[in-house]
Amino acid sequence: MEDGVKDYKKKIRKLIMYLYYSCRLRGVALLHRKWVFSQLVFLILALILLLYASGTYQYFIATSFEKHYIHWGPNVTLEPLFEQIKNNQVPSIMPINVYNHPYIYLHKDKCVMTGSATTISIVYVVKSSIENFQRRNVIRKTWGQETRFHHAVLQTVFLLGIRPGTPHLQGLVDAEVTEHADIVQGEFLDTYFNNTIKTMMGLHWTYHNCPDVKYFLFADDDYFISTKNVLHFLQDPINYPQLKSFPIRLTVELVPSSIFVN
């Protein structure tokens, strides 16, 4: 009887020990799985951050150029079309994109040139955002000043769209037109994403209203252009910049040279 009790107690102890160590092993395994999972999540987040910071992620979401853009236009030879346009003929194939937005301010007479045959005529066509009044005024007083050079006929026009819901801006533009008469405004939304439409308006306006102008220079309202250098280049493009050019910087020292030891 006593031997049976002892054997029973031994079995109970073994069972308890088995359950104890089994639970410990399962706990260790569970902790290990949690650690592996946390490390995996960390590596995935680190990889995503690396792809985002380096810009590599854009490669995976980009549209295939070969699939969508390689055949962007009609499969025709462009040279005959250029010749037709140069000869004032109707092109045999009409363009895909045609500027068809109405003008609010057109200023047809802006490009009327009164200089002689030897006078350089140039028109600055400046793309400007509708709210950039200060930038336009700075251009009018600096590189876009129309009366600065006596040996060249210079005109400056600014291309604008419209901004619905902001009547105060349009009122200021109306006053600007009355004062300067150099705004060409089209009826399309003035945003950065419509920059192509604004450029098309500039090309359409220059083609139909400036037949006697020799040169056009398209720019943005945050550019600086050395008009003197532009005129020197147009006078003698072969020898420019060795002849009659000057650096766009001051010749005086604004900072003493002693500061720069080397």
mmCIF file of C-alpha atoms in Angstrom:
data_model
loop_
_atom_site.group_PDB
_atom_site.id
_atom_site.type_symbol
_atom_site.label_atom_id
_atom_site.label_comp_id
_atom_site.label_asym_id
_atom_site.label_seq_id
_atom_site.Cartn_x
_atom_site.Cartn_y
_atom_site.Cartn_z
ATOM 1 C CA MET A 1 0.000 0.000 0.000
ATOM 2 C CA GLU A 2 2.748 2.422 0.923
ATOM 3 C CA ASP A 3 4.669 1.530 -2.241
ATOM 4 C CA GLY A 4 1.603 2.306 -4.317
ATOM 5 C CA VAL A 5 1.222 5.703 -2.649
ATOM 6 C CA LYS A 6 4.864 6.516 -3.271
ATOM 7 C CA ASP A 7 4.575 5.586 -6.965
ATOM 8 C CA TYR A 8 1.461 7.721 -7.247
ATOM 9 C CA LYS A 9 3.237 10.727 -5.683
ATOM 10 C CA LYS A 10 6.181 10.277 -8.060
ATOM 11 C CA LYS A 11 3.838 10.300 -11.029
ATOM 12 C CA ILE A 12 2.149 13.425 -9.710
ATOM 13 C CA ARG A 13 5.529 15.166 -9.306
ATOM 14 C CA LYS A 14 6.581 14.145 -12.816
ATOM 15 C CA LEU A 15 3.303 15.462 -14.212
ATOM 16 C CA ILE A 16 3.703 18.760 -12.367
ATOM 17 C CA MET A 17 7.326 19.087 -13.543
ATOM 18 C CA TYR A 18 6.269 18.287 -17.093
ATOM 19 C CA LEU A 19 3.529 20.884 -17.044
ATOM 20 C CA TYR A 20 5.859 23.462 -15.453
ATOM 21 C CA TYR A 21 8.676 23.098 -17.969
ATOM 22 C CA SER A 22 6.229 22.746 -20.818
ATOM 23 C CA CYS A 23 4.671 26.097 -19.905
ATOM 24 C CA ARG A 24 8.100 27.693 -19.592
ATOM 25 C CA LEU A 25 9.145 26.387 -22.999
ATOM 26 C CA ARG A 26 5.917 27.600 -24.534
ATOM 27 C CA GLY A 27 6.425 30.996 -22.924
ATOM 28 C CA VAL A 28 9.947 31.198 -24.282
ATOM 29 C CA ALA A 29 8.719 30.188 -27.721
ATOM 30 C CA LEU A 30 5.960 32.805 -27.534
ATOM 31 C CA LEU A 31 8.424 35.502 -26.500
ATOM 32 C CA HIS A 32 10.733 34.441 -29.312
ATOM 33 C CA ARG A 33 7.919 34.703 -31.852
ATOM 34 C CA LYS A 34 7.000 38.158 -30.543
ATOM 35 C CA TRP A 35 10.630 39.260 -30.828
ATOM 36 C CA VAL A 36 10.907 37.926 -34.375
ATOM 37 C CA PHE A 37 7.626 39.653 -35.307
ATOM 38 C CA SER A 38 8.740 42.999 -33.823
ATOM 39 C CA GLN A 39 12.066 42.777 -35.657
ATOM 40 C CA LEU A 40 10.266 42.005 -38.906
ATOM 41 C CA VAL A 41 7.941 44.996 -38.451
ATOM 42 C CA PHE A 42 10.932 47.221 -37.692
ATOM 43 C CA LEU A 43 12.765 46.069 -40.829
ATOM 44 C CA ILE A 44 9.676 46.643 -42.989
ATOM 45 C CA LEU A 45 9.173 50.161 -41.603
ATOM 46 C CA ALA A 46 12.874 50.939 -42.064
ATOM 47 C CA LEU A 47 12.698 49.723 -45.678
ATOM 48 C CA ILE A 48 9.606 51.842 -46.371
ATOM 49 C CA LEU A 49 11.290 54.902 -44.845
ATOM 50 C CA LEU A 50 14.420 54.300 -46.921
ATOM 51 C CA LEU A 51 12.425 53.941 -50.139
ATOM 52 C CA TYR A 52 10.487 57.137 -49.362
ATOM 53 C CA ALA A 53 13.534 59.201 -48.364
ATOM 54 C CA SER A 54 15.521 58.155 -51.430
ATOM 55 C CA GLY A 55 12.591 58.536 -53.810
ATOM 56 C CA THR A 56 13.037 54.955 -55.018
ATOM 57 C CA TYR A 57 9.366 54.208 -54.326
ATOM 58 C CA GLN A 58 8.433 56.375 -57.317
ATOM 59 C CA TYR A 59 10.060 53.823 -59.579
ATOM 60 C CA PHE A 60 7.500 51.213 -58.530
ATOM 61 C CA ILE A 61 4.457 53.460 -59.044
ATOM 62 C CA ALA A 62 5.658 55.246 -62.188
ATOM 63 C CA THR A 63 3.813 54.837 -65.475
ATOM 64 C CA SER A 64 5.755 52.996 -68.141
ATOM 65 C CA PHE A 65 7.071 55.435 -70.753
ATOM 66 C CA GLU A 66 7.355 52.722 -73.423
ATOM 67 C CA LYS A 67 3.769 51.660 -72.829
ATOM 68 C CA HIS A 68 1.980 55.003 -72.550
ATOM 69 C CA TYR A 69 4.107 57.837 -73.974
ATOM 70 C CA ILE A 70 6.379 56.570 -76.724
ATOM 71 C CA HIS A 71 3.600 57.056 -79.313
ATOM 72 C CA TRP A 72 2.421 60.440 -78.045
ATOM 73 C CA GLY A 73 1.618 61.978 -81.426
ATOM 74 C CA PRO A 74 0.703 61.064 -84.991
ATOM 75 C CA ASN A 75 3.184 58.881 -86.839
ATOM 76 C CA VAL A 76 4.110 61.489 -89.455
ATOM 77 C CA THR A 77 7.210 63.314 -90.670
ATOM 78 C CA LEU A 78 7.277 66.819 -89.207
ATOM 79 C CA GLU A 79 9.460 68.509 -91.832
ATOM 80 C CA PRO A 80 6.684 68.850 -94.470
ATOM 81 C CA LEU A 81 4.382 70.291 -91.819
ATOM 82 C CA PHE A 82 6.985 72.924 -90.906
ATOM 83 C CA GLU A 83 7.340 73.884 -94.558
ATOM 84 C CA GLN A 84 3.584 74.244 -94.920
ATOM 85 C CA ILE A 85 3.405 76.494 -91.858
ATOM 86 C CA LYS A 86 6.380 78.592 -93.044
ATOM 87 C CA ASN A 87 4.622 79.099 -96.404
ATOM 88 C CA ASN A 88 1.385 80.185 -94.682
ATOM 89 C CA GLN A 89 -0.381 77.038 -95.853
ATOM 90 C CA VAL A 90 -2.892 74.969 -93.933
ATOM 91 C CA PRO A 91 -1.045 71.976 -92.442
ATOM 92 C CA SER A 92 -2.089 68.636 -93.903
ATOM 93 C CA ILE A 93 -2.419 67.292 -90.346
ATOM 94 C CA MET A 94 -3.965 69.536 -87.736
ATOM 95 C CA PRO A 95 -2.320 69.837 -84.305
ATOM 96 C CA ILE A 96 -3.570 67.719 -81.427
ATOM 97 C CA ASN A 97 -3.619 70.583 -78.904
ATOM 98 C CA VAL A 98 -5.217 73.825 -80.049
ATOM 99 C CA TYR A 99 -5.457 76.918 -77.857
ATOM 100 C CA ASN A 100 -9.175 77.718 -77.766
ATOM 101 C CA HIS A 101 -9.562 79.789 -74.601
ATOM 102 C CA PRO A 102 -11.006 83.293 -75.090
ATOM 103 C CA TYR A 103 -8.934 86.354 -74.215
ATOM 104 C CA ILE A 104 -9.942 88.776 -71.504
ATOM 105 C CA TYR A 105 -7.202 91.257 -72.432
ATOM 106 C CA LEU A 106 -5.611 90.891 -75.865
ATOM 107 C CA HIS A 107 -3.681 94.121 -76.638
ATOM 108 C CA LYS A 108 -3.297 93.538 -80.368
ATOM 109 C CA ASP A 109 -1.283 96.733 -80.873
ATOM 110 C CA LYS A 110 1.383 95.871 -78.308
ATOM 111 C CA CYS A 111 3.675 94.395 -80.970
ATOM 112 C CA VAL A 112 3.493 97.262 -83.455
ATOM 113 C CA MET A 113 7.148 98.027 -84.198
ATOM 114 C CA THR A 114 8.107 101.451 -85.522
ATOM 115 C CA GLY A 115 11.888 101.020 -85.788
ATOM 116 C CA SER A 116 13.987 100.872 -88.946
ATOM 117 C CA ALA A 117 15.015 97.690 -90.729
ATOM 118 C CA THR A 118 18.322 97.613 -88.856
ATOM 119 C CA THR A 119 16.754 98.052 -85.433
ATOM 120 C CA ILE A 120 16.596 94.989 -83.241
ATOM 121 C CA SER A 121 13.025 94.230 -82.237
ATOM 122 C CA ILE A 122 12.417 91.861 -79.352
ATOM 123 C CA VAL A 123 9.409 91.007 -77.220
ATOM 124 C CA TYR A 124 9.736 89.603 -73.729
ATOM 125 C CA VAL A 125 6.844 87.210 -73.118
ATOM 126 C CA VAL A 126 6.710 86.684 -69.358
ATOM 127 C CA LYS A 127 4.572 83.991 -67.736
ATOM 128 C CA SER A 128 3.323 85.437 -64.469
ATOM 129 C CA SER A 129 1.000 84.297 -61.711
ATOM 130 C CA ILE A 130 -1.984 86.562 -61.298
ATOM 131 C CA GLU A 131 -1.081 87.654 -57.749
ATOM 132 C CA ASN A 132 2.562 88.560 -58.522
ATOM 133 C CA PHE A 133 1.990 92.309 -58.923
ATOM 134 C CA GLN A 134 5.275 93.267 -57.279
ATOM 135 C CA ARG A 135 7.324 90.995 -59.532
ATOM 136 C CA ARG A 136 5.759 92.511 -62.635
ATOM 137 C CA ASN A 137 6.461 96.031 -61.404
ATOM 138 C CA VAL A 138 10.100 95.138 -60.710
ATOM 139 C CA ILE A 139 10.471 93.732 -64.235
ATOM 140 C CA ARG A 140 8.938 96.875 -65.743
ATOM 141 C CA LYS A 141 11.516 98.999 -63.916
ATOM 142 C CA THR A 142 14.544 96.761 -64.624
ATOM 143 C CA TRP A 143 15.255 94.309 -67.450
ATOM 144 C CA GLY A 144 11.794 94.683 -68.997
ATOM 145 C CA GLN A 145 11.914 98.487 -69.217
ATOM 146 C CA GLU A 146 10.782 99.315 -72.746
ATOM 147 C CA THR A 147 12.416 102.734 -73.196
ATOM 148 C CA ARG A 148 15.884 101.915 -71.898
ATOM 149 C CA PHE A 149 17.703 101.275 -75.194
ATOM 150 C CA HIS A 150 17.517 103.697 -78.094
ATOM 151 C CA HIS A 151 18.980 101.266 -80.647
ATOM 152 C CA ALA A 152 16.419 98.524 -80.002
ATOM 153 C CA VAL A 153 12.648 98.255 -79.931
ATOM 154 C CA LEU A 154 11.742 96.339 -76.798
ATOM 155 C CA GLN A 155 8.287 95.323 -75.626
ATOM 156 C CA THR A 156 7.272 93.349 -72.544
ATOM 157 C CA VAL A 157 4.005 91.496 -72.048
ATOM 158 C CA PHE A 158 2.818 89.396 -69.125
ATOM 159 C CA LEU A 159 0.715 86.256 -69.543
ATOM 160 C CA LEU A 160 -2.012 85.676 -66.952
ATOM 161 C CA GLY A 161 -4.943 83.363 -66.386
ATOM 162 C CA ILE A 162 -7.888 83.938 -64.059
ATOM 163 C CA ARG A 163 -8.530 83.054 -60.431
ATOM 164 C CA PRO A 164 -12.286 82.483 -59.825
ATOM 165 C CA GLY A 165 -13.593 83.525 -56.434
ATOM 166 C CA THR A 166 -11.038 86.327 -55.999
ATOM 167 C CA PRO A 167 -12.666 89.459 -57.447
ATOM 168 C CA HIS A 168 -10.196 91.673 -55.577
ATOM 169 C CA LEU A 169 -7.301 90.168 -57.571
ATOM 170 C CA GLN A 170 -9.078 90.704 -60.880
ATOM 171 C CA GLY A 171 -9.838 94.279 -59.857
ATOM 172 C CA LEU A 172 -6.141 94.901 -59.264
ATOM 173 C CA VAL A 173 -5.327 93.323 -62.632
ATOM 174 C CA ASP A 174 -7.882 95.604 -64.301
ATOM 175 C CA ALA A 175 -6.176 98.630 -62.742
ATOM 176 C CA GLU A 176 -2.789 97.265 -63.826
ATOM 177 C CA VAL A 177 -4.039 96.948 -67.409
ATOM 178 C CA THR A 178 -5.323 100.519 -67.360
ATOM 179 C CA GLU A 179 -1.971 101.825 -66.145
ATOM 180 C CA HIS A 180 0.474 99.716 -68.156
ATOM 181 C CA ALA A 181 -1.457 98.034 -71.010
ATOM 182 C CA ASP A 182 0.958 95.100 -71.050
ATOM 183 C CA ILE A 183 -1.222 92.255 -69.736
ATOM 184 C CA VAL A 184 -2.387 89.400 -71.967
ATOM 185 C CA GLN A 185 -4.991 87.475 -69.988
ATOM 186 C CA GLY A 186 -6.762 84.293 -71.012
ATOM 187 C CA GLU A 187 -9.900 82.724 -69.594
ATOM 188 C CA PHE A 188 -8.348 79.651 -67.985
ATOM 189 C CA LEU A 189 -7.495 78.803 -64.388
ATOM 190 C CA ASP A 190 -4.197 80.424 -63.362
ATOM 191 C CA THR A 191 -2.383 77.538 -61.667
ATOM 192 C CA TYR A 192 1.019 75.956 -62.001
ATOM 193 C CA PHE A 193 -0.520 72.857 -63.588
ATOM 194 C CA ASN A 194 -1.913 75.029 -66.421
ATOM 195 C CA ASN A 195 1.553 76.305 -67.301
ATOM 196 C CA THR A 196 1.308 74.511 -70.652
ATOM 197 C CA ILE A 197 -1.926 76.329 -71.488
ATOM 198 C CA LYS A 198 -0.304 79.641 -70.565
ATOM 199 C CA THR A 199 2.636 78.868 -72.855
ATOM 200 C CA MET A 200 0.231 77.938 -75.660
ATOM 201 C CA MET A 201 -1.549 81.259 -75.155
ATOM 202 C CA GLY A 202 1.774 83.080 -75.462
ATOM 203 C CA LEU A 203 2.635 81.251 -78.698
ATOM 204 C CA HIS A 204 -0.871 81.857 -80.076
ATOM 205 C CA TRP A 205 -0.759 85.549 -79.194
ATOM 206 C CA THR A 206 2.714 86.174 -80.637
ATOM 207 C CA TYR A 207 1.926 84.294 -83.859
ATOM 208 C CA HIS A 208 -1.293 86.180 -84.568
ATOM 209 C CA ASN A 209 -0.332 89.650 -83.297
ATOM 210 C CA CYS A 210 3.415 90.073 -83.819
ATOM 211 C CA PRO A 211 4.191 89.317 -87.483
ATOM 212 C CA ASP A 212 6.988 91.912 -87.736
ATOM 213 C CA VAL A 213 8.874 91.053 -84.561
ATOM 214 C CA LYS A 214 12.266 89.431 -85.141
ATOM 215 C CA TYR A 215 12.848 87.871 -81.738
ATOM 216 C CA PHE A 216 10.818 86.588 -78.813
ATOM 217 C CA LEU A 217 12.141 85.594 -75.408
ATOM 218 C CA PHE A 218 9.865 83.546 -73.150
ATOM 219 C CA ALA A 219 10.572 83.808 -69.427
ATOM 220 C CA ASP A 220 8.971 83.533 -65.988
ATOM 221 C CA ASP A 221 8.419 86.394 -63.563
ATOM 222 C CA ASP A 222 11.142 85.086 -61.219
ATOM 223 C CA TYR A 223 13.867 85.389 -63.883
ATOM 224 C CA PHE A 224 16.531 88.033 -64.259
ATOM 225 C CA ILE A 225 17.571 88.771 -67.838
ATOM 226 C CA SER A 226 20.471 90.961 -68.869
ATOM 227 C CA THR A 227 18.875 92.850 -71.749
ATOM 228 C CA LYS A 228 22.205 94.421 -72.647
ATOM 229 C CA ASN A 229 23.792 90.990 -73.056
ATOM 230 C CA VAL A 230 20.784 89.762 -75.029
ATOM 231 C CA LEU A 231 21.122 92.666 -77.456
ATOM 232 C CA HIS A 232 24.869 92.113 -77.780
ATOM 233 C CA PHE A 233 24.230 88.470 -78.596
ATOM 234 C CA LEU A 234 21.620 89.329 -81.231
ATOM 235 C CA GLN A 235 23.948 91.880 -82.825
ATOM 236 C CA ASP A 236 26.850 89.438 -83.165
ATOM 237 C CA PRO A 237 25.967 85.892 -82.056
ATOM 238 C CA ILE A 238 29.129 84.369 -83.554
ATOM 239 C CA ASN A 239 31.562 86.433 -81.510
ATOM 240 C CA TYR A 240 29.455 86.561 -78.360
ATOM 241 C CA PRO A 241 30.387 86.553 -75.463
ATOM 242 C CA GLN A 242 33.947 87.653 -76.283
ATOM 243 C CA LEU A 243 32.702 90.854 -77.886
ATOM 244 C CA LYS A 244 30.795 93.569 -76.033
ATOM 245 C CA SER A 245 29.636 91.404 -73.172
ATOM 246 C CA PHE A 246 29.901 92.214 -69.511
ATOM 247 C CA PRO A 247 29.488 90.089 -66.369
ATOM 248 C CA ILE A 248 26.221 90.338 -64.474
ATOM 249 C CA ARG A 249 27.885 91.352 -61.238
ATOM 250 C CA LEU A 250 29.251 94.459 -59.573
ATOM 251 C CA THR A 251 32.859 95.435 -60.196
ATOM 252 C CA VAL A 252 33.274 96.932 -56.747
ATOM 253 C CA GLU A 253 34.030 94.829 -53.712
ATOM 254 C CA LEU A 254 31.040 94.644 -51.411
ATOM 255 C CA VAL A 255 33.056 92.457 -49.028
ATOM 256 C CA PRO A 256 36.758 93.275 -48.378
ATOM 257 C CA SER A 257 39.092 90.776 -50.033
ATOM 258 C CA SER A 258 41.003 90.467 -46.744
ATOM 259 C CA ILE A 259 38.158 88.341 -45.419
ATOM 260 C CA PHE A 260 38.798 85.715 -48.086
ATOM 261 C CA VAL A 261 42.388 84.673 -47.345
ATOM 262 C CA ASN A 262 42.531 82.117 -50.148
#
